[in-house]
PDB file of C-alpha atoms in Angstrom:
ATOM      1  CA  MET A   1     116.562  82.556 100.666  1.00 77.00           C
ATOM      2  CA  ILE A   2     113.037  83.468 101.680  1.00 83.00           C
ATOM      3  CA  PRO A   3     110.764  80.705 103.029  1.00 84.00           C
ATOM      4  CA  ILE A   4     107.665  80.348 100.851  1.00 85.00           C
ATOM      5  CA  ASN A   5     105.563  80.637 104.016  1.00 84.00           C
ATOM      6  CA  TYR A   6     106.366  84.346 104.162  1.00 87.00           C
ATOM      7  CA  TYR A   7     104.851  84.925 100.736  1.00 90.00           C
ATOM      8  CA  ILE A   8     101.771  82.938 101.717  1.00 87.00           C
ATOM      9  CA  ILE A   9     101.331  84.915 104.953  1.00 87.00           C
ATOM     10  CA  LEU A  10     101.676  88.190 103.029  1.00 92.00           C
ATOM     11  CA  SER A  11      99.134  86.993 100.493  1.00 92.00           C
ATOM     12  CA  ALA A  12      96.693  86.010 103.269  1.00 89.00           C
ATOM     13  CA  VAL A  13      97.108  89.384 104.993  1.00 91.00           C
ATOM     14  CA  LEU A  14      96.505  91.319 101.758  1.00 93.00           C
ATOM     15  CA  PHE A  15      93.459  89.160 101.019  1.00 92.00           C
ATOM     16  CA  THR A  16      92.068  89.855 104.481  1.00 91.00           C
ATOM     17  CA  ILE A  17      92.577  93.609 104.085  1.00 93.00           C
ATOM     18  CA  GLY A  18      90.636  93.352 100.822  1.00 93.00           C
ATOM     19  CA  THR A  19      87.842  91.460 102.577  1.00 91.00           C
ATOM     20  CA  LEU A  20      87.729  94.094 105.311  1.00 90.00           C
ATOM     21  CA  GLY A  21      87.393  96.767 102.634  1.00 90.00           C
ATOM     22  CA  VAL A  22      84.467  94.973 101.009  1.00 90.00           C
ATOM     23  CA  LEU A  23      82.729  94.476 104.366  1.00 87.00           C
ATOM     24  CA  THR A  24      83.254  97.868 106.001  1.00 86.00           C
ATOM     25  CA  ARG A  25      83.310 100.520 103.258  1.00 85.00           C
ATOM     26  CA  ARG A  26      80.112 101.789 101.681  1.00 83.00           C
ATOM     27  CA  ASN A  27      81.588 103.523  98.627  1.00 86.00           C
ATOM     28  CA  ALA A  28      81.059 101.198  95.657  1.00 88.00           C
ATOM     29  CA  LEU A  29      84.346 102.318  94.069  1.00 90.00           C
ATOM     30  CA  ILE A  30      86.358 101.467  97.196  1.00 91.00           C
ATOM     31  CA  ILE A  31      84.625  98.083  97.382  1.00 92.00           C
ATOM     32  CA  PHE A  32      85.645  97.500  93.775  1.00 91.00           C
ATOM     33  CA  MET A  33      89.252  98.429  94.559  1.00 93.00           C
ATOM     34  CA  SER A  34      89.225  96.021  97.510  1.00 94.00           C
ATOM     35  CA  VAL A  35      88.146  93.240  95.167  1.00 94.00           C
ATOM     36  CA  GLU A  36      91.128  94.092  92.950  1.00 93.00           C
ATOM     37  CA  LEU A  37      93.372  93.849  96.014  1.00 94.00           C
ATOM     38  CA  MET A  38      91.999  90.387  96.791  1.00 94.00           C
ATOM     39  CA  LEU A  39      92.630  89.246  93.210  1.00 94.00           C
ATOM     40  CA  ASN A  40      96.158  90.561  93.537  1.00 94.00           C
ATOM     41  CA  ALA A  41      96.771  88.647  96.766  1.00 94.00           C
ATOM     42  CA  ALA A  42      95.630  85.433  95.090  1.00 93.00           C
ATOM     43  CA  ASN A  43      97.950  86.154  92.145  1.00 94.00           C
ATOM     44  CA  LEU A  44     100.886  86.609  94.501  1.00 94.00           C
ATOM     45  CA  ALA A  45     100.250  83.204  96.082  1.00 91.00           C
ATOM     46  CA  PHE A  46      99.973  81.695  92.601  1.00 91.00           C
ATOM     47  CA  VAL A  47     103.344  83.024  91.445  1.00 92.00           C
ATOM     48  CA  ALA A  48     105.011  82.102  94.762  1.00 91.00           C
ATOM     49  CA  PHE A  49     103.822  78.492  94.542  1.00 88.00           C
ATOM     50  CA  ALA A  50     104.831  78.335  90.866  1.00 89.00           C
ATOM     51  CA  ARG A  51     108.332  79.533  91.748  1.00 89.00           C
ATOM     52  CA  ALA A  52     108.621  77.036  94.625  1.00 87.00           C
ATOM     53  CA  ARG A  53     107.615  74.222  92.264  1.00 87.00           C
ATOM     54  CA  GLU A  54     110.116  75.456  89.692  1.00 85.00           C
ATOM     55  CA  ILE A  55     112.920  75.374  92.250  1.00 85.00           C
ATOM     56  CA  ALA A  56     111.835  71.963  93.552  1.00 84.00           C
ATOM     57  CA  THR A  57     111.814  70.317  90.112  1.00 84.00           C
ATOM     58  CA  GLY A  58     114.666  72.307  88.581  1.00 79.00           C
ATOM     59  CA  GLN A  59     112.654  72.702  85.361  1.00 80.00           C
ATOM     60  CA  PRO A  60     111.371  76.041  84.071  1.00 79.00           C
ATOM     61  CA  LEU A  61     107.630  76.106  84.653  1.00 83.00           C
ATOM     62  CA  PHE A  62     105.312  78.773  83.264  1.00 87.00           C
ATOM     63  CA  ASP A  63     101.829  77.448  83.958  1.00 88.00           C
ATOM     64  CA  GLY A  64     101.422  79.444  87.178  1.00 88.00           C
ATOM     65  CA  GLN A  65     102.525  82.661  85.501  1.00 90.00           C
ATOM     66  CA  ILE A  66     100.227  82.085  82.529  1.00 92.00           C
ATOM     67  CA  PHE A  67      97.304  81.539  84.883  1.00 92.00           C
ATOM     68  CA  VAL A  68      98.083  84.855  86.582  1.00 93.00           C
ATOM     69  CA  PHE A  69      98.177  86.475  83.139  1.00 92.00           C
ATOM     70  CA  PHE A  70      94.649  85.218  82.489  1.00 93.00           C
ATOM     71  CA  VAL A  71      93.495  86.469  85.885  1.00 94.00           C
ATOM     72  CA  ILE A  72      94.831  89.938  85.026  1.00 93.00           C
ATOM     73  CA  ALA A  73      92.999  89.882  81.678  1.00 92.00           C
ATOM     74  CA  VAL A  74      89.724  88.826  83.309  1.00 93.00           C
ATOM     75  CA  ALA A  75      90.157  91.534  85.972  1.00 92.00           C
ATOM     76  CA  ALA A  76      90.551  94.143  83.229  1.00 92.00           C
ATOM     77  CA  ALA A  77      87.309  92.979  81.596  1.00 93.00           C
ATOM     78  CA  GLU A  78      85.550  92.955  84.958  1.00 92.00           C
ATOM     79  CA  VAL A  79      86.649  96.511  85.742  1.00 92.00           C
ATOM     80  CA  ALA A  80      85.443  97.838  82.374  1.00 91.00           C
ATOM     81  CA  VAL A  81      81.929  96.443  82.856  1.00 92.00           C
ATOM     82  CA  GLY A  82      81.793  97.181  86.589  1.00 92.00           C
ATOM     83  CA  LEU A  83      82.755 100.813  86.231  1.00 91.00           C
ATOM     84  CA  ALA A  84      80.209 101.249  83.429  1.00 90.00           C
ATOM     85  CA  LEU A  85      77.573  99.847  85.810  1.00 89.00           C
ATOM     86  CA  ILE A  86      78.672 102.207  88.587  1.00 89.00           C
ATOM     87  CA  VAL A  87      78.403 105.190  86.234  1.00 89.00           C
ATOM     88  CA  GLU A  88      74.889 104.083  85.253  1.00 86.00           C
ATOM     89  CA  ILE A  89      73.843 103.665  88.894  1.00 86.00           C
ATOM     90  CA  PHE A  90      75.256 107.098  89.710  1.00 87.00           C
ATOM     91  CA  LYS A  91      73.262 108.607  86.855  1.00 84.00           C
ATOM     92  CA  SER A  92      69.958 107.286  88.193  1.00 83.00           C
ATOM     93  CA  LYS A  93      70.547 107.529  91.967  1.00 80.00           C
ATOM     94  CA  ARG A  94      73.050 110.417  92.171  1.00 81.00           C
ATOM     95  CA  SER A  95      75.017 108.294  94.659  1.00 80.00           C
ATOM     96  CA  ILE A  96      77.314 105.256  94.682  1.00 81.00           C
ATOM     97  CA  ASP A  97      76.702 104.379  98.317  1.00 82.00           C
ATOM     98  CA  VAL A  98      75.904 100.660  98.351  1.00 82.00           C
ATOM     99  CA  ASP A  99      73.379 101.148 101.141  1.00 78.00           C
ATOM    100  CA  GLN A 100      71.283 103.234  98.741  1.00 76.00           C
ATOM    101  CA  MET A 101      71.147 100.405  96.209  1.00 76.00           C
ATOM    102  CA  SER A 102      68.526  98.465  98.109  1.00 75.00           C
ATOM    103  CA  SER A 103      65.629  98.653  95.659  1.00 73.00           C
ATOM    104  CA  MET A 104      65.186  96.280  92.755  1.00 68.00           C
ATOM    105  CA  LYS A 105      63.673  98.927  90.478  1.00 65.00           C
ATOM    106  CA  GLY A 106      65.851 101.789  89.316  1.00 54.00           C
TER     107      GLY A 106
ATOM    108  CA  MET B   1     119.300  87.720 108.341  1.00 71.00           C
ATOM    109  CA  SER B   2     120.252  87.910 104.723  1.00 83.00           C
ATOM    110  CA  LEU B   3     119.962  90.991 102.562  1.00 85.00           C
ATOM    111  CA  GLU B   4     117.169  89.377 100.541  1.00 85.00           C
ATOM    112  CA  LEU B   5     115.094  88.738 103.644  1.00 88.00           C
ATOM    113  CA  ILE B   6     115.464  92.355 104.801  1.00 91.00           C
ATOM    114  CA  PHE B   7     114.455  93.515 101.320  1.00 90.00           C
ATOM    115  CA  PHE B   8     111.442  91.217 101.411  1.00 91.00           C
ATOM    116  CA  LEU B   9     110.348  92.418 104.857  1.00 92.00           C
ATOM    117  CA  VAL B  10     110.640  96.107 103.954  1.00 94.00           C
ATOM    118  CA  LEU B  11     108.668  95.537 100.768  1.00 94.00           C
ATOM    119  CA  ALA B  12     106.052  93.445 102.589  1.00 94.00           C
ATOM    120  CA  LEU B  13     105.640  96.228 105.148  1.00 95.00           C
ATOM    121  CA  ALA B  14     105.227  98.758 102.330  1.00 95.00           C
ATOM    122  CA  SER B  15     102.577  96.650 100.626  1.00 95.00           C
ATOM    123  CA  VAL B  16     100.591  96.059 103.839  1.00 94.00           C
ATOM    124  CA  VAL B  17     100.782  99.755 104.790  1.00 96.00           C
ATOM    125  CA  THR B  18      99.605 100.863 101.345  1.00 95.00           C
ATOM    126  CA  ALA B  19      96.780  98.319 101.485  1.00 94.00           C
ATOM    127  CA  PHE B  20      95.667  99.745 104.838  1.00 93.00           C
ATOM    128  CA  GLY B  21      96.012 103.251 103.404  1.00 94.00           C
ATOM    129  CA  MET B  22      93.664 102.230 100.609  1.00 92.00           C
ATOM    130  CA  LEU B  23      91.213 100.844 103.163  1.00 90.00           C
ATOM    131  CA  LEU B  24      91.260 103.787 105.580  1.00 89.00           C
ATOM    132  CA  SER B  25      91.485 106.847 103.308  1.00 88.00           C
ATOM    133  CA  ARG B  26      88.371 108.967 103.393  1.00 86.00           C
ATOM    134  CA  ASN B  27      89.133 110.384  99.957  1.00 88.00           C
ATOM    135  CA  ALA B  28      88.641 107.919  97.093  1.00 89.00           C
ATOM    136  CA  ILE B  29      91.446 109.517  95.037  1.00 91.00           C
ATOM    137  CA  TYR B  30      93.952 108.788  97.810  1.00 92.00           C
ATOM    138  CA  SER B  31      92.625 105.243  98.004  1.00 92.00           C
ATOM    139  CA  ALA B  32      93.259 104.754  94.301  1.00 93.00           C
ATOM    140  CA  LEU B  33      96.793 106.162  94.565  1.00 94.00           C
ATOM    141  CA  TYR B  34      97.582 103.920  97.551  1.00 95.00           C
ATOM    142  CA  LEU B  35      96.337 100.983  95.530  1.00 94.00           C
ATOM    143  CA  VAL B  36      98.686 101.935  92.659  1.00 95.00           C
ATOM    144  CA  MET B  37     101.590 101.877  95.146  1.00 95.00           C
ATOM    145  CA  ASN B  38     100.406  98.478  96.375  1.00 95.00           C
ATOM    146  CA  PHE B  39     100.308  97.106  92.823  1.00 95.00           C
ATOM    147  CA  ILE B  40     103.848  98.347  92.208  1.00 95.00           C
ATOM    148  CA  THR B  41     105.194  96.624  95.357  1.00 95.00           C
ATOM    149  CA  VAL B  42     103.472  93.412  94.265  1.00 95.00           C
ATOM    150  CA  ALA B  43     105.109  93.834  90.834  1.00 95.00           C
ATOM    151  CA  ILE B  44     108.500  93.956  92.572  1.00 94.00           C
ATOM    152  CA  PHE B  45     107.575  90.733  94.390  1.00 93.00           C
ATOM    153  CA  TYR B  46     106.892  89.166  90.983  1.00 92.00           C
ATOM    154  CA  LEU B  47     110.375  90.225  89.854  1.00 90.00           C
ATOM    155  CA  MET B  48     111.854  88.595  92.970  1.00 88.00           C
ATOM    156  CA  LEU B  49     109.907  85.439  92.114  1.00 88.00           C
ATOM    157  CA  GLY B  50     111.438  85.278  88.648  1.00 85.00           C
ATOM    158  CA  ALA B  51     108.333  86.378  86.722  1.00 87.00           C
ATOM    159  CA  PRO B  52     109.417  89.507  84.793  1.00 88.00           C
ATOM    160  CA  PHE B  53     106.605  89.277  82.239  1.00 89.00           C
ATOM    161  CA  ILE B  54     103.924  89.151  84.929  1.00 91.00           C
ATOM    162  CA  ALA B  55     105.600  92.055  86.732  1.00 92.00           C
ATOM    163  CA  MET B  56     105.460  94.213  83.604  1.00 92.00           C
ATOM    164  CA  ALA B  57     101.873  93.136  82.859  1.00 91.00           C
ATOM    165  CA  GLN B  58     100.983  94.061  86.439  1.00 92.00           C
ATOM    166  CA  ILE B  59     102.405  97.558  86.029  1.00 94.00           C
ATOM    167  CA  THR B  60     100.966  98.274  82.585  1.00 93.00           C
ATOM    168  CA  VAL B  61      97.547  96.643  83.014  1.00 91.00           C
ATOM    169  CA  TYR B  62      96.835  97.060  86.731  1.00 89.00           C
ATOM    170  CA  ALA B  63      98.774 100.122  87.858  1.00 89.00           C
ATOM    171  CA  GLY B  64      98.412 101.695  84.425  1.00 88.00           C
ATOM    172  CA  ALA B  65      95.168 100.933  82.630  1.00 90.00           C
ATOM    173  CA  ILE B  66      92.842  99.732  85.394  1.00 91.00           C
ATOM    174  CA  MET B  67      93.756 102.370  87.958  1.00 92.00           C
ATOM    175  CA  VAL B  68      93.607 105.170  85.384  1.00 92.00           C
ATOM    176  CA  LEU B  69      90.076 103.985  84.599  1.00 91.00           C
ATOM    177  CA  PHE B  70      89.263 104.076  88.329  1.00 91.00           C
ATOM    178  CA  LEU B  71      90.684 107.589  88.760  1.00 92.00           C
ATOM    179  CA  PHE B  72      88.812 108.717  85.654  1.00 91.00           C
ATOM    180  CA  VAL B  73      85.494 107.431  86.989  1.00 91.00           C
ATOM    181  CA  ILE B  74      86.100 108.893  90.470  1.00 90.00           C
ATOM    182  CA  MET B  75      86.777 112.310  88.957  1.00 90.00           C
ATOM    183  CA  LEU B  76      83.910 111.983  86.463  1.00 88.00           C
ATOM    184  CA  LEU B  77      81.390 111.257  89.201  1.00 86.00           C
ATOM    185  CA  GLY B  78      82.933 113.664  91.695  1.00 81.00           C
ATOM    186  CA  ALA B  79      82.670 110.857  94.230  1.00 70.00           C
ATOM    187  CA  GLU B  80      85.838 111.618  96.159  1.00 70.00           C
ATOM    188  CA  ARG B  81      84.029 111.904  99.444  1.00 72.00           C
ATOM    189  CA  LEU B  82      80.829 110.249 100.502  1.00 69.00           C
ATOM    190  CA  PRO B  83      79.024 111.094 103.715  1.00 68.00           C
ATOM    191  CA  ASP B  84      79.317 108.189 106.110  1.00 65.00           C
ATOM    192  CA  THR B  85      75.872 106.629 106.127  1.00 66.00           C
ATOM    193  CA  GLN B  86      75.864 103.627 108.362  1.00 65.00           C
ATOM    194  CA  VAL B  87      72.605 101.732 108.131  1.00 68.00           C
ATOM    195  CA  LEU B  88      73.849  98.792 110.181  1.00 73.00           C
ATOM    196  CA  PRO B  89      76.097 100.139 112.943  1.00 76.00           C
ATOM    197  CA  TYR B  90      77.123  96.732 114.273  1.00 81.00           C
ATOM    198  CA  GLN B  91      78.293  95.670 110.809  1.00 80.00           C
ATOM    199  CA  LYS B  92      81.712  97.313 111.058  1.00 80.00           C
ATOM    200  CA  TRP B  93      82.647  95.485 114.238  1.00 85.00           C
ATOM    201  CA  LEU B  94      81.231  92.244 112.964  1.00 87.00           C
ATOM    202  CA  ALA B  95      83.323  92.680 109.803  1.00 85.00           C
ATOM    203  CA  ARG B  96      86.497  93.241 111.829  1.00 86.00           C
ATOM    204  CA  VAL B  97      85.895  90.140 113.927  1.00 90.00           C
ATOM    205  CA  LEU B  98      85.120  88.074 110.824  1.00 89.00           C
ATOM    206  CA  ALA B  99      88.247  89.356 109.060  1.00 86.00           C
ATOM    207  CA  PHE B 100      90.373  88.428 112.073  1.00 88.00           C
ATOM    208  CA  ILE B 101      88.853  84.938 112.105  1.00 90.00           C
ATOM    209  CA  LEU B 102      89.513  84.687 108.353  1.00 87.00           C
ATOM    210  CA  VAL B 103      93.204  85.545 108.659  1.00 84.00           C
ATOM    211  CA  VAL B 104      93.667  83.127 111.584  1.00 87.00           C
ATOM    212  CA  GLU B 105      91.882  80.323 109.734  1.00 87.00           C
ATOM    213  CA  THR B 106      93.743  80.951 106.479  1.00 82.00           C
ATOM    214  CA  GLY B 107      97.060  81.012 108.304  1.00 79.00           C
ATOM    215  CA  TYR B 108      96.198  77.837 110.187  1.00 82.00           C
ATOM    216  CA  MET B 109      95.093  75.895 107.116  1.00 81.00           C
ATOM    217  CA  LEU B 110      97.991  77.055 104.959  1.00 75.00           C
ATOM    218  CA  LEU B 111     100.842  76.911 107.442  1.00 75.00           C
ATOM    219  CA  VAL B 112      99.881  74.212 109.962  1.00 78.00           C
ATOM    220  CA  ARG B 113      97.690  71.844 107.957  1.00 75.00           C
ATOM    221  CA  GLY B 114      99.188  72.445 104.534  1.00 71.00           C
ATOM    222  CA  LYS B 115     102.852  72.781 105.552  1.00 71.00           C
ATOM    223  CA  PRO B 116     104.249  74.440 102.411  1.00 70.00           C
ATOM    224  CA  GLN B 117     107.883  73.440 102.115  1.00 71.00           C
ATOM    225  CA  GLY B 118     110.841  75.074 100.477  1.00 73.00           C
ATOM    226  CA  GLU B 119     112.614  78.342 100.050  1.00 77.00           C
ATOM    227  CA  ILE B 120     112.275  80.901  97.308  1.00 77.00           C
ATOM    228  CA  ILE B 121     115.556  81.677  95.602  1.00 77.00           C
ATOM    229  CA  PRO B 122     115.556  84.839  93.469  1.00 73.00           C
ATOM    230  CA  PRO B 123     116.764  84.286  89.903  1.00 73.00           C
ATOM    231  CA  GLU B 124     120.463  84.896  89.313  1.00 71.00           C
ATOM    232  CA  ALA B 125     121.465  88.230  87.885  1.00 65.00           C
ATOM    233  CA  SER B 126     122.972  86.438  84.897  1.00 64.00           C
ATOM    234  CA  ALA B 127     119.760  84.535  84.107  1.00 66.00           C
ATOM    235  CA  ASN B 128     118.769  84.936  80.479  1.00 70.00           C
ATOM    236  CA  MET B 129     115.424  86.708  80.538  1.00 74.00           C
ATOM    237  CA  VAL B 130     114.880  86.653  76.787  1.00 78.00           C
ATOM    238  CA  ASP B 131     115.096  82.858  76.663  1.00 79.00           C
ATOM    239  CA  SER B 132     112.730  82.543  79.578  1.00 80.00           C
ATOM    240  CA  LEU B 133     110.241  84.907  77.926  1.00 84.00           C
ATOM    241  CA  ARG B 134     110.492  82.987  74.650  1.00 87.00           C
ATOM    242  CA  GLU B 135     109.732  79.731  76.433  1.00 85.00           C
ATOM    243  CA  MET B 136     106.807  81.298  78.222  1.00 87.00           C
ATOM    244  CA  GLY B 137     105.432  82.512  74.896  1.00 89.00           C
ATOM    245  CA  MET B 138     105.781  79.018  73.455  1.00 90.00           C
ATOM    246  CA  THR B 139     103.846  77.563  76.400  1.00 88.00           C
ATOM    247  CA  LEU B 140     101.188  80.267  76.138  1.00 89.00           C
ATOM    248  CA  PHE B 141     100.572  79.812  72.414  1.00 92.00           C
ATOM    249  CA  ASN B 142     100.864  76.032  72.313  1.00 91.00           C
ATOM    250  CA  GLU B 143      99.426  74.560  75.484  1.00 90.00           C
ATOM    251  CA  TYR B 144      97.156  77.461  76.398  1.00 92.00           C
ATOM    252  CA  LEU B 145      96.063  78.623  72.944  1.00 94.00           C
ATOM    253  CA  LEU B 146      92.343  77.987  73.493  1.00 94.00           C
ATOM    254  CA  PRO B 147      92.170  79.806  76.878  1.00 93.00           C
ATOM    255  CA  PHE B 148      94.084  82.677  75.277  1.00 93.00           C
ATOM    256  CA  GLU B 149      91.564  83.003  72.463  1.00 94.00           C
ATOM    257  CA  VAL B 150      88.651  82.693  74.897  1.00 95.00           C
ATOM    258  CA  THR B 151      90.194  85.523  76.919  1.00 94.00           C
ATOM    259  CA  SER B 152      90.351  87.722  73.838  1.00 94.00           C
ATOM    260  CA  VAL B 153      86.660  87.053  73.150  1.00 95.00           C
ATOM    261  CA  LEU B 154      85.915  87.852  76.804  1.00 95.00           C
ATOM    262  CA  LEU B 155      87.684  91.212  76.474  1.00 94.00           C
ATOM    263  CA  LEU B 156      85.681  91.966  73.322  1.00 95.00           C
ATOM    264  CA  VAL B 157      82.435  91.076  75.113  1.00 94.00           C
ATOM    265  CA  ALA B 158      83.383  93.321  78.046  1.00 93.00           C
ATOM    266  CA  MET B 159      84.163  96.198  75.697  1.00 92.00           C
ATOM    267  CA  VAL B 160      80.858  95.848  73.819  1.00 93.00           C
ATOM    268  CA  GLY B 161      79.029  95.449  77.128  1.00 91.00           C
ATOM    269  CA  ALA B 162      80.490  98.636  78.549  1.00 89.00           C
ATOM    270  CA  ILE B 163      79.556 100.584  75.407  1.00 89.00           C
ATOM    271  CA  VAL B 164      76.000  99.208  75.441  1.00 89.00           C
ATOM    272  CA  LEU B 165      75.579 100.073  79.127  1.00 85.00           C
ATOM    273  CA  ILE B 166      76.573 103.656  78.533  1.00 81.00           C
ATOM    274  CA  ARG B 167      74.648 104.092  75.252  1.00 80.00           C
ATOM    275  CA  LYS B 168      71.315 102.851  76.549  1.00 60.00           C
ATOM    276  CA  ASP B 169      70.752 105.934  78.667  1.00 55.00           C
ATOM    277  CA  LYS B 170      71.555 108.280  75.800  1.00 53.00           C
ATOM    278  CA  LYS B 171      68.858 106.791  73.554  1.00 54.00           C
ATOM    279  CA  VAL B 172      66.159 107.084  76.210  1.00 54.00           C
ATOM    280  CA  GLY B 173      67.020 110.623  77.188  1.00 49.00           C
TER     281      GLY B 173
END
């Protein structure tokens, strides 16, 4: 028996660590990974709430899990395009430091 | 304290430590490997929450495909280590303060204002996983058929987009 609050606290802490990564690191790849961590924290809260609802109603409920499945699929698409962009930026600037990406023209 | 709670706390500690490892590693390869560990602990949480399909999808798609792509790009670019260029020196401290405020606010809104009720019971060992998976498939392909198809188009668009982004440079040069 684990109170649902524990899952929510864990999810909030993981989300905050992801936010810290986006705000403090300058490596574009690490920032990208932090975004993935934030998505993951949101997914964990989703599944925890879905399970709590399932237990409360006594009926099997899959909507929360299916939503998480879609989030995973969208994250995969996002990573494919994002990494292609990072490779392109590296080709033109020879760096993936986000502080270097301050000009509008390549 | 029950055995489940101890298991949860140990796993939660592991996932927070690996997340911090990802954040603090100077080497991007180590960051990626810490993140793989973090995804695997979250997959175990999904198993404890009675979502075996999501747990497996997490391991194959996130820890498998996405992180391999990350590692591949890190090694391709040779971007393991970047010199620490800090244009805005106050930004790091500001970020830490803002993150602290964020976690306090999130905790306050979720736990004090929202008051989530109830306990999570792990599924019984005898629970029939095949039946549960079959029902989930029925829900996915009946109720959520349109979002599923839209997702497949989105993946196709992402794939074509990535190819176009990489090809463009080749044609010019």
